[in-house]
Amino acid sequence: MSQLRLSPSRVNDFANCPLLYKYRIIDQLPESPSLDAERGTLVHTVLHDLFESPAALRTVQTATELLPSRWQQQLETKPELASMITSEKEWLDRATSLLKTYFDLENPTIFEPTHRELHLEQDLADDIYLHGYVDRLDVAPTGEVRIIDYKTGKSPKPGWEEKALFQLRVYALLYWKEKNVIPKLLQLIYLGDSSVLKSTPTEQELVATENSLMKIADSIRKAIETDTWIPRKSKLCDWCSFKSICPAHN
Ligand code: SF4
Protein backbone atom coordinates (compact mmCIF):
# COMPACT_ATOMS: atom_id res chain seq x y z
CA MET A 1 0.00 0.00 0.00
CA SER A 2 1.24 3.53 -0.76
CA GLN A 3 2.48 5.88 1.93
CA LEU A 4 -0.29 7.49 3.99
CA ARG A 5 -0.05 11.30 3.98
CA LEU A 6 -1.22 12.90 7.21
CA SER A 7 -1.61 16.50 8.29
CA PRO A 8 -3.52 17.96 11.25
CA SER A 9 -6.47 18.86 9.00
CA ARG A 10 -6.63 15.38 7.44
CA VAL A 11 -6.48 13.79 10.86
CA ASN A 12 -9.26 16.09 12.07
CA ASP A 13 -11.37 15.23 9.04
CA PHE A 14 -11.12 11.52 9.78
CA ALA A 15 -11.64 11.99 13.52
CA ASN A 16 -14.73 14.15 12.88
CA CYS A 17 -16.24 11.87 10.25
CA PRO A 18 -14.57 9.01 8.33
CA LEU A 19 -17.01 9.46 5.43
CA LEU A 20 -16.09 13.13 5.14
CA TYR A 21 -12.44 12.04 4.93
CA LYS A 22 -13.32 9.62 2.10
CA TYR A 23 -15.24 12.23 0.10
CA ARG A 24 -12.56 14.87 0.58
CA ILE A 25 -9.26 12.95 0.53
CA ILE A 26 -9.86 9.63 -1.23
CA ASP A 27 -12.48 10.68 -3.79
CA GLN A 28 -11.32 14.31 -3.95
CA LEU A 29 -14.84 15.49 -4.69
CA PRO A 30 -15.06 19.18 -5.53
CA GLU A 31 -16.20 21.56 -2.80
CA SER A 32 -17.57 25.06 -3.20
CA PRO A 33 -15.50 27.73 -1.47
CA SER A 34 -16.46 28.65 2.07
CA LEU A 35 -16.59 32.38 2.77
CA ASP A 36 -15.34 31.84 6.34
CA ALA A 37 -12.33 29.93 5.01
CA GLU A 38 -11.69 32.55 2.33
CA ARG A 39 -11.82 35.34 4.91
CA GLY A 40 -9.32 33.35 6.95
CA THR A 41 -7.02 33.06 3.94
CA LEU A 42 -7.22 36.80 3.29
CA VAL A 43 -6.41 37.74 6.89
CA HIS A 44 -3.59 35.18 6.99
CA THR A 45 -2.08 36.63 3.80
CA VAL A 46 -2.12 40.16 5.22
CA LEU A 47 -0.57 39.01 8.53
CA HIS A 48 2.09 37.11 6.58
CA ASP A 49 2.93 40.09 4.35
CA LEU A 50 2.83 42.56 7.25
CA PHE A 51 6.17 41.15 8.39
CA GLU A 52 7.78 42.15 5.07
CA SER A 53 7.71 45.71 6.45
CA PRO A 54 10.39 47.02 8.81
CA ALA A 55 9.38 46.53 12.45
CA ALA A 56 8.34 50.14 13.06
CA LEU A 57 5.93 50.05 10.11
CA ARG A 58 4.04 46.93 11.21
CA THR A 59 1.00 48.91 12.19
CA VAL A 60 -2.79 48.69 11.86
CA GLN A 61 -2.53 51.25 9.08
CA THR A 62 -0.04 49.14 7.09
CA ALA A 63 -2.19 46.03 7.56
CA THR A 64 -5.36 47.77 6.40
CA GLU A 65 -3.52 49.28 3.43
CA LEU A 66 -2.39 45.79 2.38
CA LEU A 67 -5.92 44.44 2.49
CA PRO A 68 -7.41 45.66 -0.86
CA SER A 69 -4.46 44.47 -2.99
CA ARG A 70 -4.36 41.07 -1.27
CA TRP A 71 -8.11 40.74 -1.78
CA GLN A 72 -7.68 41.52 -5.49
CA GLN A 73 -5.00 38.81 -5.74
CA GLN A 74 -7.37 36.34 -4.08
CA LEU A 75 -10.17 37.29 -6.51
CA GLU A 76 -7.84 36.73 -9.46
CA THR A 77 -7.16 33.21 -8.20
CA LYS A 78 -10.83 32.50 -7.42
CA PRO A 79 -13.06 34.80 -9.50
CA GLU A 80 -16.18 32.95 -8.30
CA LEU A 81 -15.77 34.65 -4.91
CA ALA A 82 -17.01 37.94 -6.38
CA SER A 83 -20.52 36.56 -6.88
CA MET A 84 -20.59 35.02 -3.39
CA ILE A 85 -20.12 38.34 -1.63
CA THR A 86 -23.13 40.62 -1.38
CA SER A 87 -21.22 43.70 -0.20
CA GLU A 88 -17.50 44.07 -0.79
CA LYS A 89 -17.40 46.94 1.70
CA GLU A 90 -18.87 44.77 4.46
CA TRP A 91 -16.51 41.95 3.52
CA LEU A 92 -13.44 44.19 3.77
CA ASP A 93 -14.77 45.90 6.92
CA ARG A 94 -15.04 42.50 8.64
CA ALA A 95 -11.50 41.60 7.58
CA THR A 96 -10.29 45.00 8.82
CA SER A 97 -11.96 44.43 12.16
CA LEU A 98 -10.20 41.05 12.53
CA LEU A 99 -6.86 42.66 11.66
CA LYS A 100 -7.42 45.40 14.24
CA THR A 101 -8.06 42.72 16.84
CA TYR A 102 -4.70 41.18 16.00
CA PHE A 103 -2.96 44.36 17.16
CA ASP A 104 -4.81 44.17 20.49
CA LEU A 105 -3.25 40.76 21.06
CA GLU A 106 0.30 41.15 19.75
CA ASN A 107 2.69 43.98 19.07
CA PRO A 108 4.51 43.02 15.85
CA THR A 109 6.89 46.00 16.11
CA ILE A 110 8.85 44.47 18.99
CA PHE A 111 9.95 41.11 17.57
CA GLU A 112 11.25 39.51 14.41
CA PRO A 113 9.54 36.36 13.18
CA THR A 114 11.98 33.60 12.29
CA HIS A 115 9.71 31.70 9.91
CA ARG A 116 6.36 32.34 8.28
CA GLU A 117 4.38 29.57 6.54
CA LEU A 118 7.05 27.12 7.62
CA HIS A 119 6.63 23.67 6.10
CA LEU A 120 7.49 20.89 8.55
CA GLU A 121 7.56 17.26 7.44
CA GLN A 122 8.66 13.88 8.71
CA ASP A 123 8.18 10.20 8.03
CA LEU A 124 6.51 8.96 11.21
CA ALA A 125 7.01 5.41 9.94
CA ASP A 126 8.02 3.86 6.61
CA ASP A 127 4.43 4.11 5.44
CA ILE A 128 3.30 7.30 7.24
CA TYR A 129 4.29 10.80 6.11
CA LEU A 130 3.28 13.68 8.37
CA HIS A 131 3.48 17.35 7.48
CA GLY A 132 2.01 20.77 8.19
CA TYR A 133 2.38 24.49 7.54
CA VAL A 134 3.05 26.67 10.58
CA ASP A 135 1.72 30.23 10.36
CA ARG A 136 4.68 31.60 12.29
CA LEU A 137 7.57 30.21 14.28
CA ASP A 138 9.76 32.52 16.35
CA VAL A 139 13.14 31.60 17.79
CA ALA A 140 14.20 33.94 20.62
CA PRO A 141 17.85 34.99 21.00
CA THR A 142 17.91 32.61 23.99
CA GLY A 143 16.97 29.73 21.63
CA GLU A 144 13.43 29.32 22.94
CA VAL A 145 10.90 28.51 20.26
CA ARG A 146 7.26 29.52 20.03
CA ILE A 147 4.76 28.34 17.45
CA ILE A 148 1.91 30.65 16.50
CA ASP A 149 -1.28 29.96 14.61
CA TYR A 150 -3.84 32.64 13.70
CA LYS A 151 -7.52 31.77 13.82
CA THR A 152 -10.21 34.07 12.45
CA GLY A 153 -12.89 32.19 14.36
CA LYS A 154 -13.66 32.16 18.07
CA SER A 155 -11.75 30.40 20.81
CA PRO A 156 -12.93 26.93 21.93
CA LYS A 157 -15.58 26.57 24.61
CA PRO A 158 -14.37 25.37 28.03
CA GLY A 159 -13.39 21.70 27.80
CA TRP A 160 -12.45 21.87 24.10
CA GLU A 161 -9.01 23.47 24.51
CA GLU A 162 -7.10 20.18 24.22
CA LYS A 163 -8.74 19.38 20.89
CA ALA A 164 -7.88 22.88 19.65
CA LEU A 165 -4.24 22.46 20.67
CA PHE A 166 -3.82 19.18 18.78
CA GLN A 167 -2.76 20.94 15.56
CA LEU A 168 0.02 22.88 17.31
CA ARG A 169 1.18 19.80 19.21
CA VAL A 170 1.58 18.06 15.84
CA TYR A 171 3.74 20.98 14.65
CA ALA A 172 5.72 20.85 17.90
CA LEU A 173 6.24 17.11 17.41
CA LEU A 174 7.50 17.68 13.85
CA TYR A 175 9.83 20.44 15.00
CA TRP A 176 11.13 18.33 17.88
CA LYS A 177 11.84 15.40 15.57
CA GLU A 178 13.64 17.62 13.08
CA LYS A 179 15.61 19.91 15.42
CA ASN A 180 15.69 17.90 18.63
CA VAL A 181 14.24 20.91 20.45
CA ILE A 182 10.83 20.96 22.14
CA PRO A 183 9.14 24.33 21.54
CA LYS A 184 8.65 26.38 24.68
CA LEU A 185 5.26 27.83 23.80
CA LEU A 186 2.29 27.05 21.57
CA GLN A 187 0.01 29.99 20.91
CA LEU A 188 -3.38 30.06 19.19
CA ILE A 189 -4.43 33.64 18.44
CA TYR A 190 -8.21 33.90 18.05
CA LEU A 191 -9.19 37.05 16.21
CA GLY A 192 -12.90 36.16 16.30
CA ASP A 193 -13.21 36.89 20.01
CA SER A 194 -9.88 38.53 20.81
CA SER A 195 -8.31 35.81 22.90
CA VAL A 196 -5.15 33.74 23.03
CA LEU A 197 -4.83 30.10 24.02
CA LYS A 198 -1.32 29.23 25.24
CA SER A 199 0.28 25.94 26.16
CA THR A 200 3.75 24.78 27.10
CA PRO A 201 4.23 21.38 25.48
CA THR A 202 5.88 18.61 27.45
CA GLU A 203 7.75 15.61 26.09
CA GLN A 204 4.98 13.41 27.48
CA GLU A 205 2.32 15.35 25.55
CA LEU A 206 4.26 15.12 22.30
CA VAL A 207 4.77 11.38 22.72
CA ALA A 208 1.01 11.06 23.38
CA THR A 209 0.34 13.11 20.24
CA GLU A 210 2.55 10.79 18.20
CA ASN A 211 0.76 7.75 19.67
CA SER A 212 -2.64 9.15 18.78
CA LEU A 213 -1.41 9.92 15.24
CA MET A 214 -0.29 6.31 14.87
CA LYS A 215 -3.68 5.08 16.09
CA ILE A 216 -5.55 7.31 13.65
CA ALA A 217 -3.23 6.21 10.82
CA ASP A 218 -4.07 2.62 11.72
CA SER A 219 -7.82 3.37 11.62
CA ILE A 220 -7.48 5.12 8.24
CA ARG A 221 -5.55 2.16 6.85
CA LYS A 222 -8.26 -0.23 8.04
CA ALA A 223 -10.98 1.96 6.51
CA ILE A 224 -9.11 2.00 3.18
CA GLU A 225 -8.45 -1.75 3.20
CA THR A 226 -12.06 -2.66 4.00
CA ASP A 227 -13.57 0.29 2.11
CA THR A 228 -15.65 1.03 5.22
CA TRP A 229 -16.43 4.69 5.81
CA ILE A 230 -18.82 5.37 8.65
CA PRO A 231 -20.67 8.70 8.59
CA ARG A 232 -20.54 10.47 11.94
CA LYS A 233 -23.39 12.96 12.29
CA SER A 234 -22.65 16.08 14.29
CA LYS A 235 -23.15 19.83 14.22
CA LEU A 236 -20.38 19.92 11.58
CA CYS A 237 -22.81 18.35 9.07
CA ASP A 238 -24.40 21.79 8.61
CA TRP A 239 -21.10 23.00 7.13
CA CYS A 240 -20.29 19.82 5.23
CA SER A 241 -20.12 20.18 1.43
CA PHE A 242 -21.27 16.60 1.00
CA LYS A 243 -24.48 16.66 3.05
CA SER A 244 -26.64 16.31 -0.08
CA ILE A 245 -25.01 12.98 -1.00
CA CYS A 246 -24.36 11.70 2.52
CA PRO A 247 -26.34 8.54 3.36
CA ALA A 248 -26.71 9.71 6.97
CA HIS A 249 -28.92 12.55 5.71
CA ASN A 250 -30.69 10.85 2.83
S1 SF4 B 1 -22.85 15.35 6.26
FE1 SF4 B 1 -22.03 14.83 8.30
S2 SF4 B 1 -22.07 12.59 8.41
FE2 SF4 B 1 -22.25 13.17 6.24
S3 SF4 B 1 -20.17 13.17 5.42
FE3 SF4 B 1 -20.61 15.25 6.07
S4 SF4 B 1 -19.84 15.38 8.19
FE4 SF4 B 1 -20.04 13.19 7.66
CSV table of C-alpha atoms and ligand atoms in Angstrom, one decimal:
chain,number,residue,atom,x,y,z
A,1,MET,CA,0.0,0.0,0.0
A,2,SER,CA,1.2,3.5,-0.8
A,3,GLN,CA,2.5,5.9,1.9
A,4,LEU,CA,-0.3,7.5,4.0
A,5,ARG,CA,-0.1,11.3,4.0
A,6,LEU,CA,-1.2,12.9,7.2
A,7,SER,CA,-1.6,16.5,8.3
A,8,PRO,CA,-3.5,18.0,11.2
A,9,SER,CA,-6.5,18.9,9.0
A,10,ARG,CA,-6.6,15.4,7.4
A,11,VAL,CA,-6.5,13.8,10.9
A,12,ASN,CA,-9.3,16.1,12.1
A,13,ASP,CA,-11.4,15.2,9.0
A,14,PHE,CA,-11.1,11.5,9.8
A,15,ALA,CA,-11.6,12.0,13.5
A,16,ASN,CA,-14.7,14.1,12.9
A,17,CYS,CA,-16.2,11.9,10.3
A,18,PRO,CA,-14.6,9.0,8.3
A,19,LEU,CA,-17.0,9.5,5.4
A,20,LEU,CA,-16.1,13.1,5.1
A,21,TYR,CA,-12.4,12.0,4.9
A,22,LYS,CA,-13.3,9.6,2.1
A,23,TYR,CA,-15.2,12.2,0.1
A,24,ARG,CA,-12.6,14.9,0.6
A,25,ILE,CA,-9.3,13.0,0.5
A,26,ILE,CA,-9.9,9.6,-1.2
A,27,ASP,CA,-12.5,10.7,-3.8
A,28,GLN,CA,-11.3,14.3,-4.0
A,29,LEU,CA,-14.8,15.5,-4.7
A,30,PRO,CA,-15.1,19.2,-5.5
A,31,GLU,CA,-16.2,21.6,-2.8
A,32,SER,CA,-17.6,25.1,-3.2
A,33,PRO,CA,-15.5,27.7,-1.5
A,34,SER,CA,-16.5,28.7,2.1
A,35,LEU,CA,-16.6,32.4,2.8
A,36,ASP,CA,-15.3,31.8,6.3
A,37,ALA,CA,-12.3,29.9,5.0
A,38,GLU,CA,-11.7,32.6,2.3
A,39,ARG,CA,-11.8,35.3,4.9
A,40,GLY,CA,-9.3,33.4,6.9
A,41,THR,CA,-7.0,33.1,3.9
A,42,LEU,CA,-7.2,36.8,3.3
A,43,VAL,CA,-6.4,37.7,6.9
A,44,HIS,CA,-3.6,35.2,7.0
A,45,THR,CA,-2.1,36.6,3.8
A,46,VAL,CA,-2.1,40.2,5.2
A,47,LEU,CA,-0.6,39.0,8.5
A,48,HIS,CA,2.1,37.1,6.6
A,49,ASP,CA,2.9,40.1,4.4
A,50,LEU,CA,2.8,42.6,7.3
A,51,PHE,CA,6.2,41.1,8.4
A,52,GLU,CA,7.8,42.1,5.1
A,53,SER,CA,7.7,45.7,6.4
A,54,PRO,CA,10.4,47.0,8.8
A,55,ALA,CA,9.4,46.5,12.5
A,56,ALA,CA,8.3,50.1,13.1
A,57,LEU,CA,5.9,50.0,10.1
A,58,ARG,CA,4.0,46.9,11.2
A,59,THR,CA,1.0,48.9,12.2
A,60,VAL,CA,-2.8,48.7,11.9
A,61,GLN,CA,-2.5,51.2,9.1
A,62,THR,CA,0.0,49.1,7.1
A,63,ALA,CA,-2.2,46.0,7.6
A,64,THR,CA,-5.4,47.8,6.4
A,65,GLU,CA,-3.5,49.3,3.4
A,66,LEU,CA,-2.4,45.8,2.4
A,67,LEU,CA,-5.9,44.4,2.5
A,68,PRO,CA,-7.4,45.7,-0.9
A,69,SER,CA,-4.5,44.5,-3.0
A,70,ARG,CA,-4.4,41.1,-1.3
A,71,TRP,CA,-8.1,40.7,-1.8
A,72,GLN,CA,-7.7,41.5,-5.5
A,73,GLN,CA,-5.0,38.8,-5.7
A,74,GLN,CA,-7.4,36.3,-4.1
A,75,LEU,CA,-10.2,37.3,-6.5
A,76,GLU,CA,-7.8,36.7,-9.5
A,77,THR,CA,-7.2,33.2,-8.2
A,78,LYS,CA,-10.8,32.5,-7.4
A,79,PRO,CA,-13.1,34.8,-9.5
A,80,GLU,CA,-16.2,32.9,-8.3
A,81,LEU,CA,-15.8,34.6,-4.9
A,82,ALA,CA,-17.0,37.9,-6.4
A,83,SER,CA,-20.5,36.6,-6.9
A,84,MET,CA,-20.6,35.0,-3.4
A,85,ILE,CA,-20.1,38.3,-1.6
A,86,THR,CA,-23.1,40.6,-1.4
A,87,SER,CA,-21.2,43.7,-0.2
A,88,GLU,CA,-17.5,44.1,-0.8
A,89,LYS,CA,-17.4,46.9,1.7
A,90,GLU,CA,-18.9,44.8,4.5
A,91,TRP,CA,-16.5,42.0,3.5
A,92,LEU,CA,-13.4,44.2,3.8
A,93,ASP,CA,-14.8,45.9,6.9
A,94,ARG,CA,-15.0,42.5,8.6
A,95,ALA,CA,-11.5,41.6,7.6
A,96,THR,CA,-10.3,45.0,8.8
A,97,SER,CA,-12.0,44.4,12.2
A,98,LEU,CA,-10.2,41.0,12.5
A,99,LEU,CA,-6.9,42.7,11.7
A,100,LYS,CA,-7.4,45.4,14.2
A,101,THR,CA,-8.1,42.7,16.8
A,102,TYR,CA,-4.7,41.2,16.0
A,103,PHE,CA,-3.0,44.4,17.2
A,104,ASP,CA,-4.8,44.2,20.5
A,105,LEU,CA,-3.2,40.8,21.1
A,106,GLU,CA,0.3,41.2,19.7
A,107,ASN,CA,2.7,44.0,19.1
A,108,PRO,CA,4.5,43.0,15.9
A,109,THR,CA,6.9,46.0,16.1
A,110,ILE,CA,8.8,44.5,19.0
A,111,PHE,CA,10.0,41.1,17.6
A,112,GLU,CA,11.2,39.5,14.4
A,113,PRO,CA,9.5,36.4,13.2
A,114,THR,CA,12.0,33.6,12.3
A,115,HIS,CA,9.7,31.7,9.9
A,116,ARG,CA,6.4,32.3,8.3
A,117,GLU,CA,4.4,29.6,6.5
A,118,LEU,CA,7.0,27.1,7.6
A,119,HIS,CA,6.6,23.7,6.1
A,120,LEU,CA,7.5,20.9,8.5
A,121,GLU,CA,7.6,17.3,7.4
A,122,GLN,CA,8.7,13.9,8.7
A,123,ASP,CA,8.2,10.2,8.0
A,124,LEU,CA,6.5,9.0,11.2
A,125,ALA,CA,7.0,5.4,9.9
A,126,ASP,CA,8.0,3.9,6.6
A,127,ASP,CA,4.4,4.1,5.4
A,128,ILE,CA,3.3,7.3,7.2
A,129,TYR,CA,4.3,10.8,6.1
A,130,LEU,CA,3.3,13.7,8.4
A,131,HIS,CA,3.5,17.4,7.5
A,132,GLY,CA,2.0,20.8,8.2
A,133,TYR,CA,2.4,24.5,7.5
A,134,VAL,CA,3.1,26.7,10.6
A,135,ASP,CA,1.7,30.2,10.4
A,136,ARG,CA,4.7,31.6,12.3
A,137,LEU,CA,7.6,30.2,14.3
A,138,ASP,CA,9.8,32.5,16.3
A,139,VAL,CA,13.1,31.6,17.8
A,140,ALA,CA,14.2,33.9,20.6
A,141,PRO,CA,17.9,35.0,21.0
A,142,THR,CA,17.9,32.6,24.0
A,143,GLY,CA,17.0,29.7,21.6
A,144,GLU,CA,13.4,29.3,22.9
A,145,VAL,CA,10.9,28.5,20.3
A,146,ARG,CA,7.3,29.5,20.0
A,147,ILE,CA,4.8,28.3,17.4
A,148,ILE,CA,1.9,30.7,16.5
A,149,ASP,CA,-1.3,30.0,14.6
A,150,TYR,CA,-3.8,32.6,13.7
A,151,LYS,CA,-7.5,31.8,13.8
A,152,THR,CA,-10.2,34.1,12.5
A,153,GLY,CA,-12.9,32.2,14.4
A,154,LYS,CA,-13.7,32.2,18.1
A,155,SER,CA,-11.8,30.4,20.8
A,156,PRO,CA,-12.9,26.9,21.9
A,157,LYS,CA,-15.6,26.6,24.6
A,158,PRO,CA,-14.4,25.4,28.0
A,159,GLY,CA,-13.4,21.7,27.8
A,160,TRP,CA,-12.4,21.9,24.1
A,161,GLU,CA,-9.0,23.5,24.5
A,162,GLU,CA,-7.1,20.2,24.2
A,163,LYS,CA,-8.7,19.4,20.9
A,164,ALA,CA,-7.9,22.9,19.7
A,165,LEU,CA,-4.2,22.5,20.7
A,166,PHE,CA,-3.8,19.2,18.8
A,167,GLN,CA,-2.8,20.9,15.6
A,168,LEU,CA,0.0,22.9,17.3
A,169,ARG,CA,1.2,19.8,19.2
A,170,VAL,CA,1.6,18.1,15.8
A,171,TYR,CA,3.7,21.0,14.7
A,172,ALA,CA,5.7,20.8,17.9
A,173,LEU,CA,6.2,17.1,17.4
A,174,LEU,CA,7.5,17.7,13.8
A,175,TYR,CA,9.8,20.4,15.0
A,176,TRP,CA,11.1,18.3,17.9
A,177,LYS,CA,11.8,15.4,15.6
A,178,GLU,CA,13.6,17.6,13.1
A,179,LYS,CA,15.6,19.9,15.4
A,180,ASN,CA,15.7,17.9,18.6
A,181,VAL,CA,14.2,20.9,20.5
A,182,ILE,CA,10.8,21.0,22.1
A,183,PRO,CA,9.1,24.3,21.5
A,184,LYS,CA,8.6,26.4,24.7
A,185,LEU,CA,5.3,27.8,23.8
A,186,LEU,CA,2.3,27.1,21.6
A,187,GLN,CA,0.0,30.0,20.9
A,188,LEU,CA,-3.4,30.1,19.2
A,189,ILE,CA,-4.4,33.6,18.4
A,190,TYR,CA,-8.2,33.9,18.1
A,191,LEU,CA,-9.2,37.1,16.2
A,192,GLY,CA,-12.9,36.2,16.3
A,193,ASP,CA,-13.2,36.9,20.0
A,194,SER,CA,-9.9,38.5,20.8
A,195,SER,CA,-8.3,35.8,22.9
A,196,VAL,CA,-5.2,33.7,23.0
A,197,LEU,CA,-4.8,30.1,24.0
A,198,LYS,CA,-1.3,29.2,25.2
A,199,SER,CA,0.3,25.9,26.2
A,200,THR,CA,3.8,24.8,27.1
A,201,PRO,CA,4.2,21.4,25.5
A,202,THR,CA,5.9,18.6,27.4
A,203,GLU,CA,7.8,15.6,26.1
A,204,GLN,CA,5.0,13.4,27.5
A,205,GLU,CA,2.3,15.3,25.6
A,206,LEU,CA,4.3,15.1,22.3
A,207,VAL,CA,4.8,11.4,22.7
A,208,ALA,CA,1.0,11.1,23.4
A,209,THR,CA,0.3,13.1,20.2
A,210,GLU,CA,2.5,10.8,18.2
A,211,ASN,CA,0.8,7.7,19.7
A,212,SER,CA,-2.6,9.2,18.8
A,213,LEU,CA,-1.4,9.9,15.2
A,214,MET,CA,-0.3,6.3,14.9
A,215,LYS,CA,-3.7,5.1,16.1
A,216,ILE,CA,-5.6,7.3,13.7
A,217,ALA,CA,-3.2,6.2,10.8
A,218,ASP,CA,-4.1,2.6,11.7
A,219,SER,CA,-7.8,3.4,11.6
A,220,ILE,CA,-7.5,5.1,8.2
A,221,ARG,CA,-5.6,2.2,6.9
A,222,LYS,CA,-8.3,-0.2,8.0
A,223,ALA,CA,-11.0,2.0,6.5
A,224,ILE,CA,-9.1,2.0,3.2
A,225,GLU,CA,-8.4,-1.7,3.2
A,226,THR,CA,-12.1,-2.7,4.0
A,227,ASP,CA,-13.6,0.3,2.1
A,228,THR,CA,-15.6,1.0,5.2
A,229,TRP,CA,-16.4,4.7,5.8
A,230,ILE,CA,-18.8,5.4,8.7
A,231,PRO,CA,-20.7,8.7,8.6
A,232,ARG,CA,-20.5,10.5,11.9
A,233,LYS,CA,-23.4,13.0,12.3
A,234,SER,CA,-22.6,16.1,14.3
A,235,LYS,CA,-23.1,19.8,14.2
A,236,LEU,CA,-20.4,19.9,11.6
A,237,CYS,CA,-22.8,18.4,9.1
A,238,ASP,CA,-24.4,21.8,8.6
A,239,TRP,CA,-21.1,23.0,7.1
A,240,CYS,CA,-20.3,19.8,5.2
A,241,SER,CA,-20.1,20.2,1.4
A,242,PHE,CA,-21.3,16.6,1.0
A,243,LYS,CA,-24.5,16.7,3.1
A,244,SER,CA,-26.6,16.3,-0.1
A,245,ILE,CA,-25.0,13.0,-1.0
A,246,CYS,CA,-24.4,11.7,2.5
A,247,PRO,CA,-26.3,8.5,3.4
A,248,ALA,CA,-26.7,9.7,7.0
A,249,HIS,CA,-28.9,12.6,5.7
A,250,ASN,CA,-30.7,10.9,2.8
B,1,SF4,S1,-22.9,15.3,6.3
B,1,SF4,FE1,-22.0,14.8,8.3
B,1,SF4,S2,-22.1,12.6,8.4
B,1,SF4,FE2,-22.2,13.2,6.2
B,1,SF4,S3,-20.2,13.2,5.4
B,1,SF4,FE3,-20.6,15.3,6.1
B,1,SF4,S4,-19.8,15.4,8.2
B,1,SF4,FE4,-20.0,13.2,7.7
